[in-house]
mmCIF file of N, CA and C in Angstrom:
data_model
loop_
_atom_site.group_PDB
_atom_site.id
_atom_site.type_symbol
_atom_site.label_atom_id
_atom_site.label_comp_id
_atom_site.label_asym_id
_atom_site.label_seq_id
_atom_site.Cartn_x
_atom_site.Cartn_y
_atom_site.Cartn_z
ATOM 1 N N UNK K 17 103.910 144.883 101.704
ATOM 2 C CA UNK K 17 104.060 143.829 100.743
ATOM 3 C C UNK K 17 104.960 144.305 99.608
ATOM 4 N N UNK K 18 105.839 143.448 99.188
ATOM 5 C CA UNK K 18 106.708 143.741 98.053
ATOM 6 C C UNK K 18 106.096 143.090 96.833
ATOM 7 N N UNK K 19 105.883 143.872 95.803
ATOM 8 C CA UNK K 19 105.337 143.320 94.574
ATOM 9 C C UNK K 19 106.480 142.689 93.802
ATOM 10 N N UNK K 20 106.481 141.391 93.777
ATOM 11 C CA UNK K 20 107.548 140.653 93.116
ATOM 12 C C UNK K 20 107.186 140.425 91.655
ATOM 13 N N UNK K 21 108.108 139.898 90.914
ATOM 14 C CA UNK K 21 107.862 139.624 89.509
ATOM 15 C C UNK K 21 107.395 138.190 89.308
ATOM 16 N N UNK K 22 106.770 137.595 90.311
ATOM 17 C CA UNK K 22 106.272 136.229 90.222
ATOM 18 C C UNK K 22 104.939 136.212 89.483
ATOM 19 N N UNK K 23 104.978 136.415 88.193
ATOM 20 C CA UNK K 23 103.753 136.437 87.410
ATOM 21 C C UNK K 23 103.265 135.017 87.180
ATOM 22 N N UNK K 24 101.949 134.840 87.325
ATOM 23 C CA UNK K 24 101.314 133.541 87.126
ATOM 24 C C UNK K 24 100.072 133.756 86.264
ATOM 25 N N UNK K 25 99.496 132.677 85.805
ATOM 26 C CA UNK K 25 98.260 132.786 85.044
ATOM 27 C C UNK K 25 97.101 133.106 85.989
ATOM 28 N N UNK K 26 96.008 133.518 85.429
ATOM 29 C CA UNK K 26 94.828 133.848 86.230
ATOM 30 C C UNK K 26 94.333 132.628 87.007
ATOM 31 N N UNK K 27 94.328 131.469 86.371
ATOM 32 C CA UNK K 27 93.861 130.252 87.034
ATOM 33 C C UNK K 27 94.778 129.850 88.184
ATOM 34 N N UNK K 28 96.083 129.977 87.979
ATOM 35 C CA UNK K 28 97.038 129.655 89.042
ATOM 36 C C UNK K 28 96.881 130.638 90.200
ATOM 37 N N UNK K 29 96.718 131.917 89.898
ATOM 38 C CA UNK K 29 96.513 132.918 90.949
ATOM 39 C C UNK K 29 95.257 132.608 91.747
ATOM 40 N N UNK K 30 94.192 132.187 91.073
ATOM 41 C CA UNK K 30 92.948 131.835 91.760
ATOM 42 C C UNK K 30 93.137 130.604 92.642
ATOM 43 N N UNK K 31 93.841 129.596 92.131
ATOM 44 C CA UNK K 31 94.097 128.382 92.914
ATOM 45 C C UNK K 31 94.929 128.703 94.152
ATOM 46 N N UNK K 32 96.032 129.420 93.970
ATOM 47 C CA UNK K 32 96.895 129.769 95.097
ATOM 48 C C UNK K 32 96.143 130.630 96.119
ATOM 49 N N UNK K 33 95.327 131.561 95.640
ATOM 50 C CA UNK K 33 94.538 132.398 96.541
ATOM 51 C C UNK K 33 93.556 131.579 97.364
ATOM 52 N N UNK K 34 92.942 130.588 96.749
ATOM 53 C CA UNK K 34 92.004 129.709 97.462
ATOM 54 C C UNK K 34 92.721 128.894 98.526
ATOM 55 N N UNK K 35 93.880 128.359 98.188
ATOM 56 C CA UNK K 35 94.662 127.569 99.148
ATOM 57 C C UNK K 35 95.095 128.449 100.328
ATOM 58 N N UNK K 36 95.569 129.649 100.038
ATOM 59 C CA UNK K 36 95.992 130.556 101.112
ATOM 60 C C UNK K 36 94.813 131.017 101.961
ATOM 61 N N UNK K 37 93.646 131.233 101.351
ATOM 62 C CA UNK K 37 92.462 131.644 102.120
ATOM 63 C C UNK K 37 92.035 130.538 103.081
ATOM 64 N N UNK K 38 92.090 129.289 102.650
ATOM 65 C CA UNK K 38 91.752 128.167 103.530
ATOM 66 C C UNK K 38 92.763 128.072 104.673
ATOM 67 N N UNK K 39 94.033 128.282 104.363
ATOM 68 C CA UNK K 39 95.064 128.258 105.404
ATOM 69 C C UNK K 39 94.855 129.410 106.389
ATOM 70 N N UNK K 40 94.472 130.571 105.891
ATOM 71 C CA UNK K 40 94.191 131.723 106.750
ATOM 72 C C UNK K 40 93.009 131.437 107.673
ATOM 73 N N UNK K 41 92.001 130.729 107.175
ATOM 74 C CA UNK K 41 90.862 130.352 108.021
ATOM 75 C C UNK K 41 91.316 129.489 109.191
ATOM 76 N N UNK K 42 92.254 128.594 108.933
ATOM 77 C CA UNK K 42 92.791 127.761 110.019
ATOM 78 C C UNK K 42 93.583 128.599 111.019
ATOM 79 N N UNK K 43 94.350 129.563 110.534
ATOM 80 C CA UNK K 43 95.088 130.448 111.442
ATOM 81 C C UNK K 43 94.131 131.229 112.345
ATOM 82 N N UNK K 44 93.013 131.676 111.772
ATOM 83 C CA UNK K 44 92.023 132.438 112.553
ATOM 84 C C UNK K 44 91.462 131.615 113.700
ATOM 85 N N UNK K 45 91.343 130.308 113.504
ATOM 86 C CA UNK K 45 90.836 129.434 114.575
ATOM 87 C C UNK K 45 91.745 129.474 115.801
ATOM 88 N N UNK K 46 93.017 129.814 115.582
ATOM 89 C CA UNK K 46 93.979 129.900 116.683
ATOM 90 C C UNK K 46 94.230 131.341 117.116
ATOM 91 N N UNK K 47 93.456 132.265 116.608
ATOM 92 C CA UNK K 47 93.580 133.663 117.005
ATOM 93 C C UNK K 47 94.710 134.417 116.342
ATOM 94 N N UNK K 48 95.210 133.912 115.233
ATOM 95 C CA UNK K 48 96.299 134.565 114.511
ATOM 96 C C UNK K 48 95.704 135.327 113.335
ATOM 97 N N UNK K 49 96.013 136.613 113.254
ATOM 98 C CA UNK K 49 95.459 137.467 112.198
ATOM 99 C C UNK K 49 96.248 137.317 110.910
ATOM 100 N N UNK K 50 95.530 137.288 109.808
ATOM 101 C CA UNK K 50 96.171 137.206 108.508
ATOM 102 C C UNK K 50 95.291 137.826 107.447
ATOM 103 N N UNK K 51 95.897 138.056 106.277
ATOM 104 C CA UNK K 51 95.159 138.644 105.162
ATOM 105 C C UNK K 51 95.806 138.172 103.866
ATOM 106 N N UNK K 52 94.977 137.669 102.955
ATOM 107 C CA UNK K 52 95.468 137.251 101.647
ATOM 108 C C UNK K 52 95.493 138.476 100.741
ATOM 109 N N UNK K 53 96.648 138.712 100.136
ATOM 110 C CA UNK K 53 96.830 139.856 99.243
ATOM 111 C C UNK K 53 96.955 139.333 97.821
ATOM 112 N N UNK K 54 96.052 139.827 96.979
ATOM 113 C CA UNK K 54 96.067 139.459 95.566
ATOM 114 C C UNK K 54 96.416 140.711 94.757
ATOM 115 N N UNK K 55 97.342 140.568 93.810
ATOM 116 C CA UNK K 55 97.787 141.716 93.010
ATOM 117 C C UNK K 55 97.535 141.419 91.538
ATOM 118 N N UNK K 56 96.874 142.372 90.887
ATOM 119 C CA UNK K 56 96.662 142.312 89.440
ATOM 120 C C UNK K 56 97.278 143.569 88.848
ATOM 121 N N UNK K 57 98.164 143.390 87.911
ATOM 122 C CA UNK K 57 98.798 144.541 87.263
ATOM 123 C C UNK K 57 97.983 144.923 86.031
ATOM 124 N N UNK K 58 97.539 146.175 86.017
ATOM 125 C CA UNK K 58 96.752 146.690 84.902
ATOM 126 C C UNK K 58 97.455 147.887 84.286
ATOM 127 N N UNK K 59 97.336 148.004 83.006
ATOM 128 C CA UNK K 59 97.862 149.181 82.329
ATOM 129 C C UNK K 59 96.703 150.148 82.161
ATOM 130 N N UNK K 60 96.826 151.334 82.727
ATOM 131 C CA UNK K 60 95.749 152.313 82.718
ATOM 132 C C UNK K 60 96.105 153.519 81.846
ATOM 133 N N UNK K 61 96.384 153.264 80.610
ATOM 134 C CA UNK K 61 96.692 154.329 79.662
ATOM 135 C C UNK K 61 95.602 154.365 78.594
ATOM 136 N N UNK K 62 95.108 155.545 78.268
ATOM 137 C CA UNK K 62 94.092 155.623 77.213
ATOM 138 C C UNK K 62 94.646 155.139 75.875
ATOM 139 N N UNK K 63 93.838 154.415 75.150
ATOM 140 C CA UNK K 63 94.175 153.928 73.813
ATOM 141 C C UNK K 63 95.370 152.982 73.801
ATOM 142 N N UNK K 64 95.703 152.390 74.933
ATOM 143 C CA UNK K 64 96.827 151.458 74.998
ATOM 144 C C UNK K 64 96.436 150.311 75.919
ATOM 145 N N UNK K 65 95.886 149.258 75.345
ATOM 146 C CA UNK K 65 95.376 148.146 76.132
ATOM 147 C C UNK K 65 96.448 147.090 76.330
ATOM 148 N N UNK K 66 96.520 146.568 77.535
ATOM 149 C CA UNK K 66 97.394 145.435 77.823
ATOM 150 C C UNK K 66 96.598 144.422 78.643
ATOM 151 N N UNK K 67 96.882 143.186 78.441
ATOM 152 C CA UNK K 67 96.203 142.114 79.172
ATOM 153 C C UNK K 67 96.597 142.204 80.643
ATOM 154 N N UNK K 68 95.638 142.045 81.571
ATOM 155 C CA UNK K 68 95.994 142.047 82.994
ATOM 156 C C UNK K 68 97.001 140.937 83.297
ATOM 157 N N UNK K 69 97.927 141.226 84.187
ATOM 158 C CA UNK K 69 98.920 140.242 84.608
ATOM 159 C C UNK K 69 98.710 139.981 86.100
ATOM 160 N N UNK K 70 98.877 138.750 86.504
ATOM 161 C CA UNK K 70 98.594 138.335 87.875
ATOM 162 C C UNK K 70 99.885 137.975 88.593
ATOM 163 N N UNK K 71 100.018 138.490 89.799
ATOM 164 C CA UNK K 71 101.156 138.179 90.657
ATOM 165 C C UNK K 71 100.704 137.090 91.618
ATOM 166 N N UNK K 72 101.588 136.173 91.941
ATOM 167 C CA UNK K 72 101.256 135.105 92.879
ATOM 168 C C UNK K 72 100.799 135.715 94.212
ATOM 169 N N UNK K 73 99.615 135.341 94.721
ATOM 170 C CA UNK K 73 99.121 135.936 95.966
ATOM 171 C C UNK K 73 99.972 135.526 97.166
ATOM 172 N N UNK K 74 99.868 136.310 98.239
ATOM 173 C CA UNK K 74 100.583 135.969 99.460
ATOM 174 C C UNK K 74 99.697 136.238 100.667
ATOM 175 N N UNK K 75 99.950 135.496 101.715
ATOM 176 C CA UNK K 75 99.239 135.651 102.977
ATOM 177 C C UNK K 75 100.137 136.426 103.927
ATOM 178 N N UNK K 76 99.638 137.556 104.423
ATOM 179 C CA UNK K 76 100.373 138.329 105.424
ATOM 180 C C UNK K 76 99.895 137.890 106.802
ATOM 181 N N UNK K 77 100.812 137.450 107.644
ATOM 182 C CA UNK K 77 100.491 137.018 109.003
ATOM 183 C C UNK K 77 100.928 138.117 109.954
ATOM 184 N N UNK K 78 100.026 138.519 110.825
ATOM 185 C CA UNK K 78 100.284 139.646 111.723
ATOM 186 C C UNK K 78 100.225 139.204 113.178
ATOM 187 N N UNK K 79 100.984 139.906 114.013
ATOM 188 C CA UNK K 79 101.011 139.632 115.445
ATOM 189 C C UNK K 79 99.869 140.332 116.157
ATOM 190 N N UNK K 80 99.852 140.229 117.475
ATOM 191 C CA UNK K 80 98.792 140.838 118.280
ATOM 192 C C UNK K 80 98.766 142.349 118.119
ATOM 193 N N UNK K 81 99.924 142.951 117.824
ATOM 194 C CA UNK K 81 99.988 144.404 117.640
ATOM 195 C C UNK K 81 99.716 144.813 116.191
ATOM 196 N N UNK K 82 99.282 143.853 115.366
ATOM 197 C CA UNK K 82 98.932 144.060 113.958
ATOM 198 C C UNK K 82 100.135 144.371 113.068
ATOM 199 N N UNK K 83 101.332 144.159 113.567
ATOM 200 C CA UNK K 83 102.537 144.331 112.756
ATOM 201 C C UNK K 83 102.782 143.070 111.940
ATOM 202 N N UNK K 84 103.290 143.238 110.741
ATOM 203 C CA UNK K 84 103.578 142.102 109.873
ATOM 204 C C UNK K 84 104.658 141.233 110.507
ATOM 205 N N UNK K 85 104.382 139.940 110.619
ATOM 206 C CA UNK K 85 105.318 139.010 111.240
ATOM 207 C C UNK K 85 105.882 137.987 110.258
ATOM 208 N N UNK K 86 105.084 137.615 109.258
ATOM 209 C CA UNK K 86 105.550 136.627 108.281
ATOM 210 C C UNK K 86 104.691 136.730 107.029
ATOM 211 N N UNK K 87 105.241 136.237 105.935
ATOM 212 C CA UNK K 87 104.462 136.103 104.714
ATOM 213 C C UNK K 87 104.485 134.644 104.291
ATOM 214 N N UNK K 88 103.387 134.217 103.710
ATOM 215 C CA UNK K 88 103.264 132.843 103.234
ATOM 216 C C UNK K 88 102.866 132.911 101.763
ATOM 217 N N UNK K 89 103.615 132.216 100.936
ATOM 218 C CA UNK K 89 103.288 132.107 99.522
ATOM 219 C C UNK K 89 103.214 130.635 99.156
ATOM 220 N N UNK K 90 102.685 130.376 97.992
ATOM 221 C CA UNK K 90 102.646 129.009 97.467
ATOM 222 C C UNK K 90 103.709 128.909 96.382
ATOM 223 N N UNK K 91 104.518 127.851 96.468
ATOM 224 C CA UNK K 91 105.547 127.629 95.456
ATOM 225 C C UNK K 91 105.447 126.189 94.962
ATOM 226 N N UNK K 92 105.734 125.976 93.683
ATOM 227 C CA UNK K 92 105.770 124.595 93.205
ATOM 228 C C UNK K 92 107.032 123.922 93.720
ATOM 229 N N UNK K 93 106.882 122.733 94.265
ATOM 230 C CA UNK K 93 108.051 121.970 94.713
ATOM 231 C C UNK K 93 108.250 120.802 93.754
ATOM 232 N N UNK K 94 109.178 119.941 94.068
ATOM 233 C CA UNK K 94 109.492 118.851 93.143
ATOM 234 C C UNK K 94 108.311 117.907 92.922
ATOM 235 N N UNK K 95 107.481 117.698 93.957
ATOM 236 C CA UNK K 95 106.364 116.760 93.825
ATOM 237 C C UNK K 95 105.012 117.462 93.724
ATOM 238 N N UNK K 96 104.826 118.507 94.503
ATOM 239 C CA UNK K 96 103.520 119.149 94.593
ATOM 240 C C UNK K 96 103.730 120.608 94.982
ATOM 241 N N UNK K 97 102.698 121.236 95.494
ATOM 242 C CA UNK K 97 102.812 122.613 95.966
ATOM 243 C C UNK K 97 103.291 122.641 97.407
ATOM 244 N N UNK K 98 103.918 123.759 97.786
ATOM 245 C CA UNK K 98 104.412 123.910 99.152
ATOM 246 C C UNK K 98 104.139 125.323 99.639
ATOM 247 N N UNK K 99 103.935 125.454 100.960
ATOM 248 C CA UNK K 99 103.868 126.767 101.583
ATOM 249 C C UNK K 99 105.298 127.248 101.786
ATOM 250 N N UNK K 100 105.587 128.460 101.391
ATOM 251 C CA UNK K 100 106.882 129.076 101.651
ATOM 252 C C UNK K 100 106.649 130.151 102.711
ATOM 253 N N UNK K 101 107.119 129.901 103.918
ATOM 254 C CA UNK K 101 106.916 130.805 105.051
ATOM 255 C C UNK K 101 108.190 131.610 105.258
ATOM 256 N N UNK K 102 108.041 132.940 105.262
ATOM 257 C CA UNK K 102 109.197 133.818 105.463
ATOM 258 C C UNK K 102 108.908 134.767 106.618
ATOM 259 N N UNK K 103 109.466 134.479 107.813
ATOM 260 C CA UNK K 103 109.320 135.437 108.919
ATOM 261 C C UNK K 103 110.046 136.738 108.570
ATOM 262 N N UNK K 104 109.474 137.876 108.970
ATOM 263 C CA UNK K 104 110.091 139.157 108.617
ATOM 264 C C UNK K 104 111.386 139.399 109.372
ATOM 265 N N UNK K 105 111.579 138.767 110.513
ATOM 266 C CA UNK K 105 112.791 138.984 111.293
ATOM 267 C C UNK K 105 113.895 137.981 110.966
ATOM 268 N N UNK K 106 113.740 137.277 109.850
ATOM 269 C CA UNK K 106 114.678 136.220 109.518
ATOM 270 C C UNK K 106 114.851 136.185 107.999
ATOM 271 N N UNK K 107 116.055 135.906 107.540
ATOM 272 C CA UNK K 107 116.295 135.793 106.101
ATOM 273 C C UNK K 107 115.961 134.401 105.578
ATOM 274 N N UNK K 108 115.686 133.461 106.473
ATOM 275 C CA UNK K 108 115.388 132.092 106.068
ATOM 276 C C UNK K 108 113.964 131.971 105.549
ATOM 277 N N UNK K 109 113.779 130.998 104.683
ATOM 278 C CA UNK K 109 112.453 130.631 104.205
ATOM 279 C C UNK K 109 112.226 129.171 104.568
ATOM 280 N N UNK K 110 111.028 128.872 105.035
ATOM 281 C CA UNK K 110 110.700 127.519 105.459
ATOM 282 C C UNK K 110 109.642 126.957 104.517
ATOM 283 N N UNK K 111 109.883 125.743 103.991
ATOM 284 C CA UNK K 111 108.944 125.111 103.076
ATOM 285 C C UNK K 111 108.196 123.989 103.782
ATOM 286 N N UNK K 112 106.877 123.978 103.587
ATOM 287 C CA UNK K 112 106.005 122.945 104.137
ATOM 288 C C UNK K 112 105.087 122.470 103.023
ATOM 289 N N UNK K 113 105.005 121.162 102.754
ATOM 290 C CA UNK K 113 104.085 120.682 101.716
ATOM 291 C C UNK K 113 102.649 121.102 102.028
ATOM 292 N N UNK K 114 101.913 121.495 101.013
ATOM 293 C CA UNK K 114 100.527 121.912 101.203
ATOM 294 C C UNK K 114 99.702 120.768 101.765
ATOM 295 N N UNK K 115 100.020 119.545 101.383
ATOM 296 C CA UNK K 115 99.277 118.385 101.893
ATOM 297 C C UNK K 115 99.498 118.171 103.385
ATOM 298 N N UNK K 116 100.564 118.739 103.924
ATOM 299 C CA UNK K 116 100.857 118.629 105.357
ATOM 300 C C UNK K 116 100.796 120.024 105.978
ATOM 301 N N UNK K 117 99.668 120.675 105.808
ATOM 302 C CA UNK K 117 99.496 122.049 106.271
ATOM 303 C C UNK K 117 99.590 122.180 107.784
ATOM 304 N N UNK K 118 99.350 121.099 108.511
ATOM 305 C CA UNK K 118 99.395 121.157 109.974
ATOM 306 C C UNK K 118 100.768 121.586 110.478
ATOM 307 N N UNK K 119 101.821 121.188 109.792
ATOM 308 C CA UNK K 119 103.171 121.575 110.205
ATOM 309 C C UNK K 119 103.383 123.085 110.039
ATOM 310 N N UNK K 120 102.966 123.613 108.913
ATOM 311 C CA UNK K 120 103.082 125.061 108.682
ATOM 312 C C UNK K 120 102.218 125.821 109.666
ATOM 313 N N UNK K 121 101.029 125.302 109.936
ATOM 314 C CA UNK K 121 100.122 125.928 110.896
ATOM 315 C C UNK K 121 100.740 125.949 112.291
ATOM 316 N N UNK K 122 101.297 124.828 112.727
ATOM 317 C CA UNK K 122 101.933 124.762 114.046
ATOM 318 C C UNK K 122 103.114 125.721 114.130
ATOM 319 N N UNK K 123 103.894 125.805 113.067
ATOM 320 C CA UNK K 123 105.042 126.712 113.038
ATOM 321 C C UNK K 123 104.584 128.161 113.213
ATOM 322 N N UNK K 124 103.592 128.571 112.425
ATOM 323 C CA UNK K 124 103.136 129.963 112.486
ATOM 324 C C UNK K 124 102.405 130.286 113.777
ATOM 325 N N UNK K 125 101.587 129.368 114.270
ATOM 326 C CA UNK K 125 100.882 129.613 115.534
ATOM 327 C C UNK K 125 101.892 129.721 116.678
ATOM 328 N N UNK K 126 102.899 128.853 116.679
ATOM 329 C CA UNK K 126 103.944 128.931 117.703
ATOM 330 C C UNK K 126 104.708 130.234 117.625
ATOM 331 N N UNK K 127 105.034 130.645 116.424
ATOM 332 C CA UNK K 127 105.745 131.914 116.262
ATOM 333 C C UNK K 127 104.860 133.091 116.639
ATOM 334 N N UNK K 128 103.581 133.027 116.278
ATOM 335 C CA UNK K 128 102.675 134.141 116.599
ATOM 336 C C UNK K 128 102.517 134.290 118.102
ATOM 337 N N UNK K 129 102.459 133.194 118.814
ATOM 338 C CA UNK K 129 102.342 133.282 120.276
ATOM 339 C C UNK K 129 103.613 133.865 120.866
ATOM 340 N N UNK K 130 104.768 133.514 120.328
ATOM 341 C CA UNK K 130 106.020 134.114 120.783
ATOM 342 C C UNK K 130 106.022 135.614 120.497
ATOM 343 N N UNK K 131 105.556 135.981 119.304
ATOM 344 C CA UNK K 131 105.504 137.396 118.949
ATOM 345 C C UNK K 131 104.582 138.146 119.880
ATOM 346 N N UNK K 132 103.433 137.536 120.207
ATOM 347 C CA UNK K 132 102.463 138.200 121.066
ATOM 348 C C UNK K 132 103.023 138.384 122.475
ATOM 349 N N UNK K 133 103.785 137.408 122.957
ATOM 350 C CA UNK K 133 104.336 137.502 124.304
ATOM 351 C C UNK K 133 105.519 138.466 124.375
ATOM 352 N N UNK K 134 106.275 138.591 123.277
ATOM 353 C CA UNK K 134 107.485 139.408 123.310
ATOM 354 C C UNK K 134 107.214 140.872 122.980
ATOM 355 N N UNK K 135 106.060 141.193 122.511
ATOM 356 C CA UNK K 135 105.788 142.579 122.101
ATOM 357 C C UNK K 135 104.965 143.310 123.138
#
């Protein structure tokens, strides 16, 4: 996982994490392994306190061999939130509205089955 500078508030990080966890539960129903990664940046210096900072969580999707195959993040779109799917073997990013999660699910399940067959 690459720790990006996508800092969000604690409430936004919690909301995005919940949405990604629900999406991960759906992936598990199809036998696709995933893990939601939450990052909190803390300053660990004595006598120097800083407020914790939250990075937007991401879902790591793994193939049958447990290798990272794609990452899924939540991004604000023009109307609502969207899943941003980035396969590791591709520079493209695919956006799917959160309200239409079935499309993102079908995309990832189809890709995961291809990954499982090709590896």
